[in-house]
């Protein structure tokens, strides 16, 4: 079970990293693609909220970073996106290692 949690974390974190790369290469096109995938009025019903939450959990951080640097020129935007990507990689590796440590403790404590 703990291996499944590790694989799910790796899947989500690499998807976020891949979308960072896509925004870095394709720019505003990928930001528009994300905005088209979000359904309007998420408070209307639970289905729309789940779909929006699922989409945001997989590619939301990269979208946020892309929107944050959208007003700069092409070169500065790429430099800032690269900085955000490096910060994301450091944070995700730290998060993964911390959760992995606790999962190993759980596996070790099993009787």
Short mmCIF file of N, CA and C in Angstrom, two decimals:
data_model
loop_
_atom_site.label_atom_id
_atom_site.label_comp_id
_atom_site.label_asym_id
_atom_site.label_seq_id
_atom_site.Cartn_x
_atom_site.Cartn_y
_atom_site.Cartn_z
N UNK A 1 0.82 -1.20 0.00
CA UNK A 1 0.00 0.00 0.00
C UNK A 1 0.86 1.26 0.00
N UNK A 2 1.96 1.21 0.75
CA UNK A 2 2.82 2.39 0.79
C UNK A 2 3.50 2.62 -0.56
N UNK A 3 3.76 1.54 -1.29
CA UNK A 3 4.36 1.69 -2.62
C UNK A 3 3.38 2.40 -3.57
N UNK A 4 2.10 2.14 -3.42
CA UNK A 4 1.09 2.81 -4.23
C UNK A 4 1.06 4.31 -3.93
N UNK A 5 1.22 4.67 -2.67
CA UNK A 5 1.27 6.08 -2.30
C UNK A 5 2.49 6.75 -2.91
N UNK A 6 3.63 6.06 -2.87
CA UNK A 6 4.84 6.61 -3.48
C UNK A 6 4.66 6.81 -4.99
N UNK A 7 4.08 5.82 -5.66
CA UNK A 7 3.87 5.94 -7.10
C UNK A 7 2.90 7.06 -7.44
N UNK A 8 1.86 7.23 -6.64
CA UNK A 8 0.90 8.32 -6.87
C UNK A 8 1.58 9.68 -6.70
N UNK A 9 2.42 9.80 -5.68
CA UNK A 9 3.14 11.07 -5.48
C UNK A 9 4.07 11.35 -6.66
N UNK A 10 4.79 10.34 -7.11
CA UNK A 10 5.69 10.52 -8.24
C UNK A 10 4.90 10.91 -9.49
N UNK A 11 3.76 10.28 -9.69
CA UNK A 11 2.93 10.58 -10.86
C UNK A 11 2.46 12.03 -10.85
N UNK A 12 1.97 12.49 -9.72
CA UNK A 12 1.46 13.87 -9.63
C UNK A 12 2.61 14.87 -9.78
N UNK A 13 3.71 14.63 -9.12
CA UNK A 13 4.83 15.58 -9.17
C UNK A 13 5.46 15.64 -10.56
N UNK A 14 5.58 14.51 -11.23
CA UNK A 14 6.15 14.54 -12.58
C UNK A 14 5.18 15.16 -13.59
N UNK A 15 3.89 15.00 -13.37
CA UNK A 15 2.91 15.65 -14.25
C UNK A 15 3.01 17.16 -14.11
N UNK A 16 3.14 17.64 -12.87
CA UNK A 16 3.33 19.08 -12.66
C UNK A 16 4.61 19.56 -13.33
N UNK A 17 5.69 18.80 -13.18
CA UNK A 17 6.95 19.17 -13.83
C UNK A 17 6.85 19.17 -15.34
N UNK A 18 6.14 18.20 -15.89
CA UNK A 18 5.94 18.16 -17.34
C UNK A 18 5.15 19.34 -17.84
N UNK A 19 4.16 19.78 -17.07
CA UNK A 19 3.39 20.95 -17.49
C UNK A 19 4.23 22.22 -17.38
N UNK A 20 5.15 22.26 -16.39
CA UNK A 20 6.11 23.37 -16.35
C UNK A 20 6.91 23.42 -17.65
N UNK A 21 7.38 22.27 -18.10
CA UNK A 21 8.14 22.20 -19.35
C UNK A 21 7.28 22.63 -20.53
N UNK A 22 6.02 22.21 -20.55
CA UNK A 22 5.12 22.58 -21.64
C UNK A 22 4.87 24.08 -21.66
N UNK A 23 4.68 24.68 -20.50
CA UNK A 23 4.49 26.13 -20.45
C UNK A 23 5.77 26.84 -20.84
N UNK A 24 6.91 26.28 -20.44
CA UNK A 24 8.19 26.88 -20.81
C UNK A 24 8.37 26.89 -22.33
N UNK A 25 7.96 25.81 -22.98
CA UNK A 25 8.16 25.70 -24.43
C UNK A 25 7.03 26.36 -25.23
N UNK A 26 5.78 26.15 -24.85
CA UNK A 26 4.66 26.62 -25.65
C UNK A 26 4.05 27.92 -25.13
N UNK A 27 4.34 28.28 -23.90
CA UNK A 27 3.91 29.57 -23.36
C UNK A 27 2.41 29.71 -23.18
N UNK A 28 1.88 30.78 -23.76
CA UNK A 28 0.48 31.16 -23.54
C UNK A 28 -0.51 30.11 -24.07
N UNK A 29 -0.09 29.33 -25.03
CA UNK A 29 -0.98 28.29 -25.56
C UNK A 29 -1.35 27.28 -24.49
N UNK A 30 -0.40 26.88 -23.67
CA UNK A 30 -0.68 25.92 -22.61
C UNK A 30 -1.52 26.54 -21.50
N UNK A 31 -1.32 27.82 -21.25
CA UNK A 31 -2.14 28.49 -20.24
C UNK A 31 -3.59 28.54 -20.71
N UNK A 32 -3.80 28.85 -21.98
CA UNK A 32 -5.16 28.86 -22.52
C UNK A 32 -5.77 27.46 -22.49
N UNK A 33 -4.97 26.45 -22.78
CA UNK A 33 -5.46 25.07 -22.74
C UNK A 33 -5.95 24.71 -21.34
N UNK A 34 -5.21 25.12 -20.33
CA UNK A 34 -5.64 24.85 -18.94
C UNK A 34 -6.94 25.59 -18.64
N UNK A 35 -7.04 26.84 -19.06
CA UNK A 35 -8.25 27.61 -18.80
C UNK A 35 -9.46 27.01 -19.50
N UNK A 36 -9.27 26.41 -20.68
CA UNK A 36 -10.37 25.74 -21.36
C UNK A 36 -10.78 24.46 -20.64
N UNK A 37 -9.87 23.85 -19.92
CA UNK A 37 -10.19 22.58 -19.26
C UNK A 37 -10.93 22.78 -17.93
N UNK A 38 -10.92 23.99 -17.39
CA UNK A 38 -11.60 24.27 -16.14
C UNK A 38 -13.07 24.58 -16.44
N UNK A 39 -13.96 23.92 -15.73
CA UNK A 39 -15.39 24.14 -15.93
C UNK A 39 -15.86 25.34 -15.11
N UNK A 40 -16.71 26.20 -15.67
CA UNK A 40 -17.17 27.38 -14.93
C UNK A 40 -18.16 26.99 -13.82
N UNK A 41 -18.30 27.89 -12.85
CA UNK A 41 -19.21 27.73 -11.70
C UNK A 41 -19.00 26.39 -10.98
N UNK A 42 -17.85 26.22 -10.32
CA UNK A 42 -17.60 24.93 -9.66
C UNK A 42 -18.48 24.68 -8.45
N UNK A 43 -19.14 25.71 -7.93
CA UNK A 43 -19.99 25.52 -6.76
C UNK A 43 -21.37 24.99 -7.14
N UNK A 44 -21.62 24.82 -8.43
CA UNK A 44 -22.92 24.38 -8.90
C UNK A 44 -23.24 22.95 -8.44
N UNK A 45 -22.30 22.04 -8.66
CA UNK A 45 -22.50 20.68 -8.19
C UNK A 45 -21.15 20.05 -7.87
N UNK A 46 -21.20 18.88 -7.25
CA UNK A 46 -19.99 18.22 -6.79
C UNK A 46 -19.15 17.69 -7.94
N UNK A 47 -19.79 17.28 -9.03
CA UNK A 47 -19.06 16.74 -10.17
C UNK A 47 -18.09 17.77 -10.76
N UNK A 48 -18.57 19.00 -10.96
CA UNK A 48 -17.74 20.05 -11.51
C UNK A 48 -16.60 20.38 -10.55
N UNK A 49 -16.88 20.40 -9.26
CA UNK A 49 -15.83 20.67 -8.27
C UNK A 49 -14.76 19.60 -8.28
N UNK A 50 -15.16 18.34 -8.41
CA UNK A 50 -14.19 17.24 -8.44
C UNK A 50 -13.32 17.32 -9.70
N UNK A 51 -13.93 17.60 -10.83
CA UNK A 51 -13.16 17.72 -12.08
C UNK A 51 -12.17 18.87 -11.99
N UNK A 52 -12.59 20.01 -11.50
CA UNK A 52 -11.67 21.15 -11.36
C UNK A 52 -10.57 20.86 -10.35
N UNK A 53 -10.91 20.21 -9.25
CA UNK A 53 -9.90 19.85 -8.26
C UNK A 53 -8.89 18.85 -8.79
N UNK A 54 -9.38 17.88 -9.56
CA UNK A 54 -8.50 16.88 -10.17
C UNK A 54 -7.53 17.55 -11.14
N UNK A 55 -8.04 18.44 -11.98
CA UNK A 55 -7.20 19.14 -12.94
C UNK A 55 -6.18 20.03 -12.24
N UNK A 56 -6.61 20.75 -11.22
CA UNK A 56 -5.70 21.64 -10.50
C UNK A 56 -4.64 20.86 -9.74
N UNK A 57 -4.96 19.67 -9.24
CA UNK A 57 -3.96 18.91 -8.50
C UNK A 57 -2.86 18.37 -9.40
N UNK A 58 -3.16 18.17 -10.68
CA UNK A 58 -2.14 17.63 -11.58
C UNK A 58 -1.34 18.71 -12.28
N UNK A 59 -1.95 19.83 -12.65
CA UNK A 59 -1.20 20.84 -13.40
C UNK A 59 -1.44 22.26 -12.90
N UNK A 60 -1.95 22.42 -11.70
CA UNK A 60 -2.31 23.74 -11.20
C UNK A 60 -1.14 24.63 -10.81
N UNK A 61 -0.07 24.06 -10.28
CA UNK A 61 1.05 24.89 -9.83
C UNK A 61 1.76 25.53 -11.02
N UNK A 62 1.94 24.75 -12.07
CA UNK A 62 2.59 25.29 -13.27
C UNK A 62 1.71 26.38 -13.91
N UNK A 63 0.40 26.18 -13.91
CA UNK A 63 -0.51 27.20 -14.44
C UNK A 63 -0.41 28.48 -13.62
N UNK A 64 -0.37 28.35 -12.31
CA UNK A 64 -0.26 29.51 -11.43
C UNK A 64 1.03 30.27 -11.73
N UNK A 65 2.14 29.56 -11.88
CA UNK A 65 3.41 30.21 -12.19
C UNK A 65 3.37 30.87 -13.57
N UNK A 66 2.74 30.21 -14.53
CA UNK A 66 2.63 30.79 -15.86
C UNK A 66 1.81 32.05 -15.88
N UNK A 67 0.71 32.09 -15.13
CA UNK A 67 -0.12 33.29 -15.05
C UNK A 67 0.61 34.42 -14.31
N UNK A 68 1.42 34.04 -13.37
CA UNK A 68 2.14 35.03 -12.57
C UNK A 68 3.17 35.80 -13.39
N UNK A 69 3.78 35.15 -14.36
CA UNK A 69 4.83 35.79 -15.15
C UNK A 69 4.34 36.18 -16.54
N UNK A 70 3.05 36.11 -16.78
CA UNK A 70 2.49 36.31 -18.11
C UNK A 70 2.66 37.73 -18.64
N UNK A 71 2.81 38.71 -17.77
CA UNK A 71 2.88 40.10 -18.22
C UNK A 71 4.29 40.54 -18.61
N UNK A 72 5.29 39.70 -18.43
CA UNK A 72 6.68 40.04 -18.80
C UNK A 72 6.93 39.72 -20.27
N UNK A 73 8.08 40.19 -20.77
CA UNK A 73 8.42 39.86 -22.15
C UNK A 73 8.89 38.40 -22.25
N UNK A 74 9.15 37.95 -23.47
CA UNK A 74 9.40 36.53 -23.71
C UNK A 74 10.58 36.02 -22.91
N UNK A 75 11.71 36.70 -22.93
CA UNK A 75 12.92 36.21 -22.27
C UNK A 75 12.79 36.21 -20.75
N UNK A 76 12.30 37.31 -20.19
CA UNK A 76 12.15 37.41 -18.74
C UNK A 76 11.14 36.37 -18.23
N UNK A 77 10.09 36.16 -19.02
CA UNK A 77 9.09 35.15 -18.65
C UNK A 77 9.73 33.77 -18.54
N UNK A 78 10.60 33.43 -19.49
CA UNK A 78 11.26 32.12 -19.48
C UNK A 78 12.22 31.99 -18.30
N UNK A 79 12.91 33.07 -17.96
CA UNK A 79 13.83 33.04 -16.82
C UNK A 79 13.05 32.83 -15.52
N UNK A 80 11.95 33.56 -15.35
CA UNK A 80 11.13 33.40 -14.15
C UNK A 80 10.51 32.01 -14.08
N UNK A 81 10.04 31.50 -15.21
CA UNK A 81 9.48 30.15 -15.21
C UNK A 81 10.52 29.11 -14.84
N UNK A 82 11.73 29.30 -15.31
CA UNK A 82 12.81 28.39 -14.95
C UNK A 82 13.08 28.46 -13.45
N UNK A 83 13.04 29.66 -12.89
CA UNK A 83 13.21 29.81 -11.44
C UNK A 83 12.10 29.13 -10.67
N UNK A 84 10.86 29.32 -11.10
CA UNK A 84 9.75 28.65 -10.45
C UNK A 84 9.87 27.13 -10.57
N UNK A 85 10.33 26.65 -11.72
CA UNK A 85 10.50 25.21 -11.92
C UNK A 85 11.57 24.65 -10.98
N UNK A 86 12.66 25.38 -10.81
CA UNK A 86 13.71 24.92 -9.89
C UNK A 86 13.18 24.89 -8.46
N UNK A 87 12.45 25.93 -8.07
CA UNK A 87 11.86 25.93 -6.72
C UNK A 87 10.86 24.79 -6.55
N UNK A 88 10.08 24.52 -7.60
CA UNK A 88 9.13 23.41 -7.53
C UNK A 88 9.85 22.08 -7.40
N UNK A 89 10.94 21.90 -8.14
CA UNK A 89 11.69 20.65 -8.06
C UNK A 89 12.27 20.46 -6.66
N UNK A 90 12.85 21.51 -6.09
CA UNK A 90 13.40 21.42 -4.73
C UNK A 90 12.30 21.10 -3.72
N UNK A 91 11.18 21.78 -3.83
CA UNK A 91 10.08 21.54 -2.89
C UNK A 91 9.49 20.15 -3.06
N UNK A 92 9.35 19.68 -4.30
CA UNK A 92 8.76 18.36 -4.50
C UNK A 92 9.69 17.25 -4.06
N UNK A 93 11.00 17.41 -4.27
CA UNK A 93 11.94 16.40 -3.78
C UNK A 93 11.93 16.36 -2.26
N UNK A 94 11.91 17.53 -1.63
CA UNK A 94 11.84 17.58 -0.17
C UNK A 94 10.55 16.94 0.34
N UNK A 95 9.43 17.26 -0.30
CA UNK A 95 8.14 16.68 0.09
C UNK A 95 8.16 15.17 -0.07
N UNK A 96 8.66 14.69 -1.21
CA UNK A 96 8.69 13.25 -1.46
C UNK A 96 9.58 12.53 -0.44
N UNK A 97 10.74 13.09 -0.17
CA UNK A 97 11.65 12.45 0.78
C UNK A 97 11.06 12.41 2.19
N UNK A 98 10.36 13.48 2.58
CA UNK A 98 9.74 13.51 3.90
C UNK A 98 8.63 12.48 4.01
N UNK A 99 7.76 12.42 3.02
CA UNK A 99 6.67 11.45 3.05
C UNK A 99 7.23 10.02 2.95
N UNK A 100 8.25 9.83 2.13
CA UNK A 100 8.88 8.52 1.99
C UNK A 100 9.48 8.06 3.32
N UNK A 101 10.07 8.98 4.06
CA UNK A 101 10.63 8.64 5.37
C UNK A 101 9.53 8.14 6.31
N UNK A 102 8.42 8.86 6.35
CA UNK A 102 7.33 8.44 7.22
C UNK A 102 6.69 7.13 6.76
N UNK A 103 6.62 6.91 5.45
CA UNK A 103 6.10 5.64 4.95
C UNK A 103 7.03 4.48 5.31
N UNK A 104 8.32 4.72 5.27
CA UNK A 104 9.27 3.67 5.69
C UNK A 104 9.14 3.39 7.18
N UNK A 105 8.87 4.43 7.97
CA UNK A 105 8.63 4.20 9.41
C UNK A 105 7.39 3.35 9.63
N UNK A 106 6.34 3.61 8.86
CA UNK A 106 5.13 2.82 8.97
C UNK A 106 5.39 1.37 8.60
N UNK A 107 6.15 1.16 7.54
CA UNK A 107 6.48 -0.22 7.11
C UNK A 107 7.34 -0.91 8.16
N UNK A 108 8.24 -0.19 8.78
CA UNK A 108 9.14 -0.78 9.77
C UNK A 108 8.39 -1.16 11.04
N UNK A 109 7.38 -0.39 11.41
CA UNK A 109 6.65 -0.61 12.66
C UNK A 109 5.58 -1.68 12.53
N UNK A 110 5.33 -2.21 11.33
CA UNK A 110 4.32 -3.26 11.18
C UNK A 110 4.75 -4.51 11.92
N UNK A 111 3.78 -5.17 12.51
CA UNK A 111 4.06 -6.38 13.27
C UNK A 111 3.81 -7.61 12.46
#
